[in-house]
Structures are given as C-alpha cells and as structure tokens.
Coordinates of C-alpha atoms in Angstrom, one line a residue:
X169 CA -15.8 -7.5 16.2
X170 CA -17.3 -5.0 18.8
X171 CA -19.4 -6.7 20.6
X172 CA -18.7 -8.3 24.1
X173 CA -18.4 -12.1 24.8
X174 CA -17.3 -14.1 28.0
X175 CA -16.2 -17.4 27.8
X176 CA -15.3 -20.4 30.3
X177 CA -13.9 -18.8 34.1
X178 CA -13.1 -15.2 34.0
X179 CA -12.8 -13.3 37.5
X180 CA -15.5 -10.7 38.7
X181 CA -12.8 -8.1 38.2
X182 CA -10.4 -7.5 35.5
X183 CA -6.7 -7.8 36.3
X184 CA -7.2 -9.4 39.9
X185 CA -6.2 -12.4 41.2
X186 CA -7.8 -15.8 39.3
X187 CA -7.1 -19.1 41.5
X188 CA -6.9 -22.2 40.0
X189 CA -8.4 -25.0 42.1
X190 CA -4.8 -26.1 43.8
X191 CA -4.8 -22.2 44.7
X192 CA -2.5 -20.6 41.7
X193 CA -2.4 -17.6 39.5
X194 CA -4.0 -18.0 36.1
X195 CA -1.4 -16.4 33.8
X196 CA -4.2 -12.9 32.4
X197 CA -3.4 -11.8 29.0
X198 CA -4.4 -8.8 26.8
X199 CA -4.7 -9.3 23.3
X200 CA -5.4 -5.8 21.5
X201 CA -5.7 -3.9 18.9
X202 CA -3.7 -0.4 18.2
X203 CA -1.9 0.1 21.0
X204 CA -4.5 -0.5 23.8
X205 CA -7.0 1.8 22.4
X206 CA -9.3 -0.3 20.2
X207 CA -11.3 -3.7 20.8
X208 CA -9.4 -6.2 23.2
X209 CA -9.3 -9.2 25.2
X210 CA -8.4 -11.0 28.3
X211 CA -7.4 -14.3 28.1
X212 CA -6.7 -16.7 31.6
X213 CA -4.0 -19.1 30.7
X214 CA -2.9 -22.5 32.7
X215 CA 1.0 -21.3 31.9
X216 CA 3.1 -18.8 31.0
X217 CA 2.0 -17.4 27.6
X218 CA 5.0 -15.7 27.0
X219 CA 7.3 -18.7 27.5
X220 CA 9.2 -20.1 24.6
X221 CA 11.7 -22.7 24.4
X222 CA 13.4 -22.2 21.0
X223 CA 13.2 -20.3 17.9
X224 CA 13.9 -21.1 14.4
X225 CA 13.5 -19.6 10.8
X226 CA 10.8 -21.0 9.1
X227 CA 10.6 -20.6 5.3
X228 CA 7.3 -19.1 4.7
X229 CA 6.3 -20.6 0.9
X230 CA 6.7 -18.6 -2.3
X231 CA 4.9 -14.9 -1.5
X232 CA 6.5 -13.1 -4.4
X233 CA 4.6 -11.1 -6.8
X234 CA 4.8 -10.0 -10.2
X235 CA 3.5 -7.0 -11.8
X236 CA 0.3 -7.2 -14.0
X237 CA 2.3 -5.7 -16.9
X238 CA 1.0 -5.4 -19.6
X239 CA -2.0 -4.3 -17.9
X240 CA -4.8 -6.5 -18.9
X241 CA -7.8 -8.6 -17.4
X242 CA -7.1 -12.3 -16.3
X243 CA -8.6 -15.1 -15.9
X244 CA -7.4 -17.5 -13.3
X245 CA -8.4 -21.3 -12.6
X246 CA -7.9 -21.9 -9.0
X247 CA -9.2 -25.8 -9.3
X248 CA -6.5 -26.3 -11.5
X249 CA -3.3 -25.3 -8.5
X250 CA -3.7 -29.1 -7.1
X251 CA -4.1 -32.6 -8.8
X252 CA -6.8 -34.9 -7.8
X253 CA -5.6 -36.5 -5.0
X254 CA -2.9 -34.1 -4.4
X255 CA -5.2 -32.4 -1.4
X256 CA -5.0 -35.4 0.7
X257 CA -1.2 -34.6 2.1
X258 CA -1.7 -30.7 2.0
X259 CA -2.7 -28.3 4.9
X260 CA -4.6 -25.5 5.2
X261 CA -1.5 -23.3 6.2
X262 CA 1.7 -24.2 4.7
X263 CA -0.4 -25.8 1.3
X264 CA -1.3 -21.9 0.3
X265 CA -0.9 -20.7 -2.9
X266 CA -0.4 -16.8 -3.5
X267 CA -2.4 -16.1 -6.3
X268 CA -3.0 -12.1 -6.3
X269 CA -1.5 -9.5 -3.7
X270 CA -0.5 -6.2 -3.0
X271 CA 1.2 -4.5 0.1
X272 CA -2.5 -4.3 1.7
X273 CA -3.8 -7.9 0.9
X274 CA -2.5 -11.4 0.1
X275 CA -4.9 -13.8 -1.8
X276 CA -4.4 -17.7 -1.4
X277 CA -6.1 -20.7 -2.2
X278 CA -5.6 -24.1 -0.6
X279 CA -7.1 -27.5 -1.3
X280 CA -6.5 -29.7 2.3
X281 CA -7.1 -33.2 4.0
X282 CA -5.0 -33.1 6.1
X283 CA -4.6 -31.6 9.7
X284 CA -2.4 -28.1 9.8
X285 CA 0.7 -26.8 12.2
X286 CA -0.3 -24.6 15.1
X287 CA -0.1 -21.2 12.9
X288 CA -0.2 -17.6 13.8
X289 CA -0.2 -14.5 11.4
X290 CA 1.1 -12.1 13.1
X291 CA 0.8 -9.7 10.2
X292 CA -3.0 -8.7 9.8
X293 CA -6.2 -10.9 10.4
X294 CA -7.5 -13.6 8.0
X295 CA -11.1 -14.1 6.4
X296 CA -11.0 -17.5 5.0
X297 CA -14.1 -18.3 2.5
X298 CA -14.7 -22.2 2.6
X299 CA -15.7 -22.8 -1.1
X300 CA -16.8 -26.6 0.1
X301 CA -15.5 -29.1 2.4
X302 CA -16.4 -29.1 6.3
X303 CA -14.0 -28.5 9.2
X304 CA -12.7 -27.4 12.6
X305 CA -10.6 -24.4 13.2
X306 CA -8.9 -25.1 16.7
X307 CA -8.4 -21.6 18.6
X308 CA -7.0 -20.5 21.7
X309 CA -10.3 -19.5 22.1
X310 CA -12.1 -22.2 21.3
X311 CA -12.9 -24.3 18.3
X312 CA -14.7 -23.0 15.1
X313 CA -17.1 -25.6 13.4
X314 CA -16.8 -24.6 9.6
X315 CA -18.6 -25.7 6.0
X316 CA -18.8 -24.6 2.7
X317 CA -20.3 -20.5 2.4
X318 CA -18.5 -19.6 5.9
X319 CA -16.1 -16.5 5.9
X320 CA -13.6 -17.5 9.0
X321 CA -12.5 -13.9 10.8
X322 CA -9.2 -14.8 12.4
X323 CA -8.0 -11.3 14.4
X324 CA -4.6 -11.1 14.2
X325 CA -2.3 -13.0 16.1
X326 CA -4.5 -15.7 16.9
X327 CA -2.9 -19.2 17.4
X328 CA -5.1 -21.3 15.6
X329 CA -5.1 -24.6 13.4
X330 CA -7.3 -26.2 10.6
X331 CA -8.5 -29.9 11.0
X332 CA -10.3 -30.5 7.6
X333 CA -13.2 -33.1 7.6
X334 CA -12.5 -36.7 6.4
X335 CA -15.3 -37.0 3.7
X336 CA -14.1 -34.3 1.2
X337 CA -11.2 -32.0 0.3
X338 CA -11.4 -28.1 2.5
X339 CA -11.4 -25.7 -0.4
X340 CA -10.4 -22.4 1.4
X341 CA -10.0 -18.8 -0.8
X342 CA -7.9 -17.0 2.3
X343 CA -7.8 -13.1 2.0
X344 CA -4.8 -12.2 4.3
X345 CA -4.7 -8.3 5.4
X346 CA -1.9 -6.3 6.5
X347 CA -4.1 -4.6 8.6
X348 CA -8.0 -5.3 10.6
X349 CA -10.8 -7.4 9.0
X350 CA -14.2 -5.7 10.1
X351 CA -18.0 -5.3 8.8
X352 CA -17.9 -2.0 6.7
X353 CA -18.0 1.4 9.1
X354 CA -21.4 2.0 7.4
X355 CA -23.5 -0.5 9.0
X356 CA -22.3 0.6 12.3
X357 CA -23.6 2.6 15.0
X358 CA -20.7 4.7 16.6
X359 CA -20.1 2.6 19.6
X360 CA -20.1 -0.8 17.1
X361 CA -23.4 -2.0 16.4
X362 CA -24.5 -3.5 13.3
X363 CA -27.7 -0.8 12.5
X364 CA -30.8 -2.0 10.7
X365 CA -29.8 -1.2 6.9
X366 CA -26.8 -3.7 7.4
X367 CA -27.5 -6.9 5.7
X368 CA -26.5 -8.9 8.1
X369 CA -26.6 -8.8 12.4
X370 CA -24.7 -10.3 15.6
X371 CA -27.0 -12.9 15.4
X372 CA -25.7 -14.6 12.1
X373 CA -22.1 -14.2 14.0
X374 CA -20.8 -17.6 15.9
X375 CA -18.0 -17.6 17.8
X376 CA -16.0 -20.3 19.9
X377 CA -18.5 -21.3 22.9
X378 CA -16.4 -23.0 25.0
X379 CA -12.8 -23.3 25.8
X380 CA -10.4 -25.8 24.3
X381 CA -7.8 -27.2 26.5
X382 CA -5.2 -29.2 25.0
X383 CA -2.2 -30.7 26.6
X384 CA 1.3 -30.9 25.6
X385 CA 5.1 -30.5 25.8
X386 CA 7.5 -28.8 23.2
X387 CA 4.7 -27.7 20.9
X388 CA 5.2 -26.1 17.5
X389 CA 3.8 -23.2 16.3
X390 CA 4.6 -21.2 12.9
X391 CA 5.0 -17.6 13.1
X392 CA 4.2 -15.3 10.1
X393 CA 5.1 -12.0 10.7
X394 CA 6.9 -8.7 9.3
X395 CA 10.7 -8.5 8.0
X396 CA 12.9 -5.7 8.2
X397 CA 11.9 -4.7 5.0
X398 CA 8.3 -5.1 5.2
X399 CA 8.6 -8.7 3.5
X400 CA 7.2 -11.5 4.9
X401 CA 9.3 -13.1 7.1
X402 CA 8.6 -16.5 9.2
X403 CA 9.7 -17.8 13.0
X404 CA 8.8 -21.7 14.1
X405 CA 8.5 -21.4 18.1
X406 CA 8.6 -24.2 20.1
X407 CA 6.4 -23.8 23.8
X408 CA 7.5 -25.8 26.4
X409 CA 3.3 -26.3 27.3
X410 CA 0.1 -26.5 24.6
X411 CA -0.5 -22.7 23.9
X412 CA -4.4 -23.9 23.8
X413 CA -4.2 -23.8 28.1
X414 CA -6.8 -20.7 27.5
X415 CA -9.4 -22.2 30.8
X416 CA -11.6 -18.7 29.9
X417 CA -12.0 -15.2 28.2
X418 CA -13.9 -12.0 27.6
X419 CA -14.2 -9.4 25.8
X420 CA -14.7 -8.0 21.6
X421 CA -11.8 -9.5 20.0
X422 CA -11.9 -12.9 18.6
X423 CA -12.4 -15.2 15.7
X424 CA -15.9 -15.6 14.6
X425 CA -17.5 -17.5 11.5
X426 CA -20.8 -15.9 8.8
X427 CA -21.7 -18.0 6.2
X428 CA -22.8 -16.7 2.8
X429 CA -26.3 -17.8 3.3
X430 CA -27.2 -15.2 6.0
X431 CA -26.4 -12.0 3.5
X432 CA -29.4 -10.3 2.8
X433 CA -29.1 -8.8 -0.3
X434 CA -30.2 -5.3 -1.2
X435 CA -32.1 -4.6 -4.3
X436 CA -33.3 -1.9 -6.5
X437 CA -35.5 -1.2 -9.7
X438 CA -32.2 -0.3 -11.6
X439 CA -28.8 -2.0 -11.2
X440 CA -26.9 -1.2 -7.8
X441 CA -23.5 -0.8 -7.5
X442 CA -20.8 -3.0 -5.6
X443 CA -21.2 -1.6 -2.1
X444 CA -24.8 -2.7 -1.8
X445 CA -22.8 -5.9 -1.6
X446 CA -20.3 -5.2 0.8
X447 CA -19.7 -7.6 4.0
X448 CA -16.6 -6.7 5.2
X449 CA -13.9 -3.9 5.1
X450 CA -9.8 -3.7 5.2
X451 CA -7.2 -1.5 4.9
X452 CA -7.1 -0.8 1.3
X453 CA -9.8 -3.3 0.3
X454 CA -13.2 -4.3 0.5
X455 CA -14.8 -7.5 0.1
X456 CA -18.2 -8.2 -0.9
X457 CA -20.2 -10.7 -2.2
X458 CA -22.6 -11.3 -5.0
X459 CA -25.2 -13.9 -3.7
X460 CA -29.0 -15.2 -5.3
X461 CA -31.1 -12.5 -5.0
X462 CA -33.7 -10.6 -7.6
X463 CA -33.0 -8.2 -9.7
X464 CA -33.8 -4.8 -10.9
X465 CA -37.5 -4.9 -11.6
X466 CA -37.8 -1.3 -13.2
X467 CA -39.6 -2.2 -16.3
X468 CA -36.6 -0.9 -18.7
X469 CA -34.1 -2.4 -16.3
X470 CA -30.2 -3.9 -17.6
X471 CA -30.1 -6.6 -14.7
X472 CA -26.2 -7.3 -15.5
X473 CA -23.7 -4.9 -14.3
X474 CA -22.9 -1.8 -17.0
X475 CA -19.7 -1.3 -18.6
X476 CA -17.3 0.1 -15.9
X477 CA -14.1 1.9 -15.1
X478 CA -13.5 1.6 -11.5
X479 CA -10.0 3.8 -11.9
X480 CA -8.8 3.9 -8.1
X481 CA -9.3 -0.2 -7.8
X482 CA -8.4 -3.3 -9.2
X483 CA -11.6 -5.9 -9.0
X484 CA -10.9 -9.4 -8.2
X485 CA -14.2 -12.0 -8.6
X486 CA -14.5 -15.6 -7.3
X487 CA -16.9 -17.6 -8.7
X488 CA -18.3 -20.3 -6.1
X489 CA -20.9 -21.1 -7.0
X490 CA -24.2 -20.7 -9.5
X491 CA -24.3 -18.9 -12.9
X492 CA -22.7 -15.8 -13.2
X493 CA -24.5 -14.3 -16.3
X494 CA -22.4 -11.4 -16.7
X495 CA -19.8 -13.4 -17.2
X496 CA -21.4 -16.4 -20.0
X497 CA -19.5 -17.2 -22.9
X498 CA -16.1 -16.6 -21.2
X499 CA -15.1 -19.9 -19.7
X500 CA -15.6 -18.6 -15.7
X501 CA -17.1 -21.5 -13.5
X502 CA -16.5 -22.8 -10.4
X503 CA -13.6 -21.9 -8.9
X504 CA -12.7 -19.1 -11.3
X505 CA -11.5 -16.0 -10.4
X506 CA -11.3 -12.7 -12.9
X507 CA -8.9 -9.6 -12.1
X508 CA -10.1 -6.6 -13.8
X509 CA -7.6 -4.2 -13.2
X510 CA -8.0 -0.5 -12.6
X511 CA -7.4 1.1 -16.4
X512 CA -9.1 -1.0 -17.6
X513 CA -13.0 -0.6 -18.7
X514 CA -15.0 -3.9 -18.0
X515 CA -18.8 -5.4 -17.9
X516 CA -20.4 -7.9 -19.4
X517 CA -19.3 -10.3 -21.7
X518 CA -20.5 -9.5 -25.7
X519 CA -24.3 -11.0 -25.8
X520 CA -24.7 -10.5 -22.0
X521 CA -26.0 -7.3 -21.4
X522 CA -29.1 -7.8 -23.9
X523 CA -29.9 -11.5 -22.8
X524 CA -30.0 -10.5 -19.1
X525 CA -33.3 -7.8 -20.0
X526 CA -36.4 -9.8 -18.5
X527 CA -34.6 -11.7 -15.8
X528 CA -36.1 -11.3 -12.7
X529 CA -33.5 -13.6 -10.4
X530 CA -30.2 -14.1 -10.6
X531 CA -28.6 -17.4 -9.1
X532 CA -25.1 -16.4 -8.5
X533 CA -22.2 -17.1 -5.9
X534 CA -18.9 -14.8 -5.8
X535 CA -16.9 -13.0 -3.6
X536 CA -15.0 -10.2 -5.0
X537 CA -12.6 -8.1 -3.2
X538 CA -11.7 -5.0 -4.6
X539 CA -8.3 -3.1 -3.7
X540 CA -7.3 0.7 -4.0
X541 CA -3.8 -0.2 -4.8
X542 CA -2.5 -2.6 -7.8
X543 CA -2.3 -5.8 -7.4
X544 CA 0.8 -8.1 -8.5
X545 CA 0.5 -12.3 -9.6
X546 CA 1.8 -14.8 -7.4
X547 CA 3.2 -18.3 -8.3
X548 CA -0.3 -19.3 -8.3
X549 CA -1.9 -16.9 -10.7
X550 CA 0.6 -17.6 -13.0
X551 CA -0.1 -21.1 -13.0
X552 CA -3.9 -21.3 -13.1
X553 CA -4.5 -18.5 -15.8
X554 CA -6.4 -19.0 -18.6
X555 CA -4.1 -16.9 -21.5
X556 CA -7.0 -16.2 -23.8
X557 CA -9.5 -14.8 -21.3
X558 CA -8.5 -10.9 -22.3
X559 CA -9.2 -10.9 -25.8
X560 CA -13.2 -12.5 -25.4
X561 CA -14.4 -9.7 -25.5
X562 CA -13.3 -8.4 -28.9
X563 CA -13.6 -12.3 -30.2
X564 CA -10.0 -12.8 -31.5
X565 CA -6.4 -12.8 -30.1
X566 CA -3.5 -10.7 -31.0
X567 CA -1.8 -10.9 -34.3
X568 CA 1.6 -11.4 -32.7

C-alpha cells in the first residue's frame, strides 16, 4: 500500500547508525517488493533477523486440487468444513481448508479459537475476510485489532500470528495470492494515491500503530513458501530470539485492515457490472464485493444481475451476510459460496429476474473474487458442496 508510515524509533537518516540505549546497533532491515524497485520498508530489529537456529520440513496441510470436470457450477457450504465445537482446538493457520485454487490464488476457510504458530507465507500476500468473530493479528509490525467485515492485507513475507477472541469462533475466508494484493490500478493516481472516484480512501486504511515487542528464546515460526516444482512446500524455523524485536519502522509496505462497511458503492439507473465493485486487485484475480446499496432506479430497470458469460474468468461468490436475491430459491445463505465457471452462462436463479423489478435496495453481503485462469477443488470444496445446486436452474437433475 503506497502510502508512507513511520512507526516507533527510526533514525533521521536511512541506513545510518541506530543506537540502542546501552550504545548498540539496531539490526536495519529492508523488506521489498520486486527486487528493490517497488514499495518497501525498513525495519530496526533488537537482534539479528537473519539468525536461525534450525530448520525442519513442515508438512503444509492438504493443498491439492482437482479439476472442475465436468465443467459445471457448484455450490459449496463452507459452515459445514467444522463441527460445532470442533473450532475451539483449531488455528487460523494450520486449521485451513483449501476449497478453490489455481496457480494464481488459493482459497481457504478456517473456523478458530484458538491461538496460531508464528506463520509466514512466503509465497504471495494474504487478504483474510473475517466473516464474524473478533481478534488480534500479532505482526512484526505491530498488532492488528480485527472483527467481523475486515479484509486483513498481510504483504508477503510477513511474520505474523492470529489470536482469536474468547467469546466466539474467528470465521476467516483467506484469499492467498502467488503474487501482490493491492487496491485496483484504476483508483490510483500514478505515484499511488487513492483518486476521488475510488470507493474507498487512506483514511478507511488502519495499520499497526505501535510496535510489538515480544521476548523469547528458540521460537517457532512456519514457513510457507515455493518448491522446486512450483508446489507448495513448507520449512518450520526455529530463532534463537522472538522475531517480534521490531523497536520501529517506516515506510509503504505493511499489513493493514478495511472493513466492508467503509465501501461506498457505486450505483447507476441500469445494472452495473462487477468492476463497480472492485476493492482490490492480484495477479490473475480480482476481488470485489457486493455490499447494501440501491439499486438501479431507471424506471424500466432489471435490479438483479443479467444472464452472463464471463468467458476469460471463473466467478467465485461468498455469501456473508444479507439476502442475495439473485440467488433465492437455490439454497445459498450464510456462508455459501457459488463457482460459476468460465463456459458457463449464469444469472439469476428462475423467478429472480422478474421479482427483483421495483426494488429499490438491495441488502446483500458477498465477496466474490473472480480469476482469469480455471480454478481446481480442494479437499474442502469437495466436502462442503451441495451436489444438486447445478441443475436449479432447469428444476430437475440428470436422468443418470
């Protein structure tokens, strides 16, 4: 996110000397993006960042995918991947459940209670939607205070951990890229400014505001990060100190938190088309999100969304929250997701598109992500999907 920050005790002067009060060397390091030409920072540690005192394969869980073959719309019910009181024993990290991905973007969901390792994906950055729960995402920037309609941007690389609220289970839908999360390049000026058509501004942006200093010896951290082959491979590193020694930073890279909430929607008299709802922006997909809003108010308007074939992208939908009219009649709810793949014409389910003609608001909560390559099922698709949901639309299932 390009816009500066500073942090806790940085020196006047980049790369000179920073004295700790006994007189030594804070340890400076740079963590950037594409090869020291795009945004960065400078983070003062107590120790050695680079020190580690063992290594170790860690077995990341289950990331294969299937194809989505025979092509054909699912319907997939995340709420149904852990049992009531399952959540209590599972963490944010290693509790993951691939449901959809593709070589661009992995999509998990995680029910937690309890408090996860020191984690690091070293693969691309993270936006974790909190469907409900509350929590604190401990950086070594700083903490994160977090609650339900907050997308979490974790840059890549960034030694973090999630410490779920005691009242209620953390519900977290993580998007993981294999590249940079950012706003979409269209609401930004050309030196990174959010521009006045955006929907949302720096302002509705909070990152960590203070440091976090944590002590500690032989400390554990989980590694994700890329195999020979382009798999996913994982390393557990063991740091002789806490890694969150960070005693101050600047600079326009680091994790930040928007919620839902401060998305101001853009409306039209006729329907407008998914990128009027885009918030952020990856390589190979886009995620936007569908919030309450009114709708089309031309007086021979179709509110719900026509009958589409989006042929370069395969359209994944979670539901969190509200009614989704579009979508009545076809079992989505809370915690749904649909994949509409690309080859596939969809819209509306059958009485939708004439009951939505008069509605002036729409109360509706999603967060779709579309991606420009095709997207495979994970453990967790396969085990949450609803096996009817591709023939609603004709009203009957196969003959064989």
């Amino acid at each position: 996110m390009a816009y500066y920050r500073s942090v806790g005790e940085v020196p006047p002067k980049r790369h000179t000397q920073h004295r700790r009060p006994d007189g030594g060397l804070y340890y400076e390091e740079l963590m950037g993006e594409e090869g020291f030409t795009s945004d960065s920072s400078l983070l003062y540690h107590r120790a050695i960042p680079s020190a580690i005192a063992d290594a170790s394969v860690w077995e990341v869980p289950d990331q294969s995918i299937a194809a989505n073959h025979p092509l054909k719309p699912r319907h997939l019910k995340l709420h149904e991947l852990f049992a009531d009181n399952e959540w209590k024993a599972v963490d944010a990290v290693t509790g993951r459940r691939l449901v959809l991905g593709n070589g661009d973007v992995r999509i998990s969901y995680v029910v937690a209670g309890s408090p996860s390792p020191l984690y690091r994906n070293a693969l691309g950055d993270e936006c974790v939607y909190i469907e409900s729960g509350t929590g604190t995402v401990e950086t070594v920037f700083g903490a994160l205070t977090v609650g339900a309609g907050d997308y979490v941007i974790l840059p890549r690389a960034t030694t973090h951990r999630w410490v779920p609220g005691t009242d209620e289970p953390l519900r977290a839908y993580c998007i993981e890229a294999n590249s940079h999360i950012a706003p979409a390049k269209r609401y930004l000026s050309r030196f990174g400014q959010l521009l006045e058509h955006a929907p949302f501004c720096e302002r509705d942006l909070c990152g960590p505001v203070q440091p976090l200093l944590a002590e500690g010896t032989d400390v554990e951290v989980l590694v994700k990060h890329r195999g020979l082959g382009g798999e996913v491979a994982g390393t557990r590193y063991v740091y002789p100190t806490h890694p969150f020694d960070v005693v101050g930073w600047d600079g326009c890279l680091y994790p930040y938190v928007f919620n839902i909430s401060d998305f101001e929607p853009i409306t039209g008299r006729i329907h407008q088309p998914p990128p009027a709802h885009q918030v952020f922006e990856g390589e190979g997909f886009v995620i936007c999100n569908f919030v309450p809003r009114k709708v089309d108010y031309h007086p021979l308007s179709i509110p719900v969304p026509y009958y589409h074939s989006n042929v370069d992208s395969d359209e994944v939908m979670f539901y969190c929250g509200g009614n989704y009219e579009a979508r009545k009649g076809s079992g989505i709810g809370q915690g749904s997701i649909s994949l509409h793949p690309g080859g596939h014409a969809h819209g509306p389910q059958p009485g939708a598109y004439e009951r939505s003609i008069g509605i002036e608001f729409f109360d509706e909560l999603a967060v779709m992500v579309d991606t420009f390559r095709p997207l495979g099922v994970g453990e967790g698709g396969f085990a949450s999907e609803d096996p009817g949901y591709a023939w609603t639309w004709a009203g009957k299932a196969p003959r064989s």
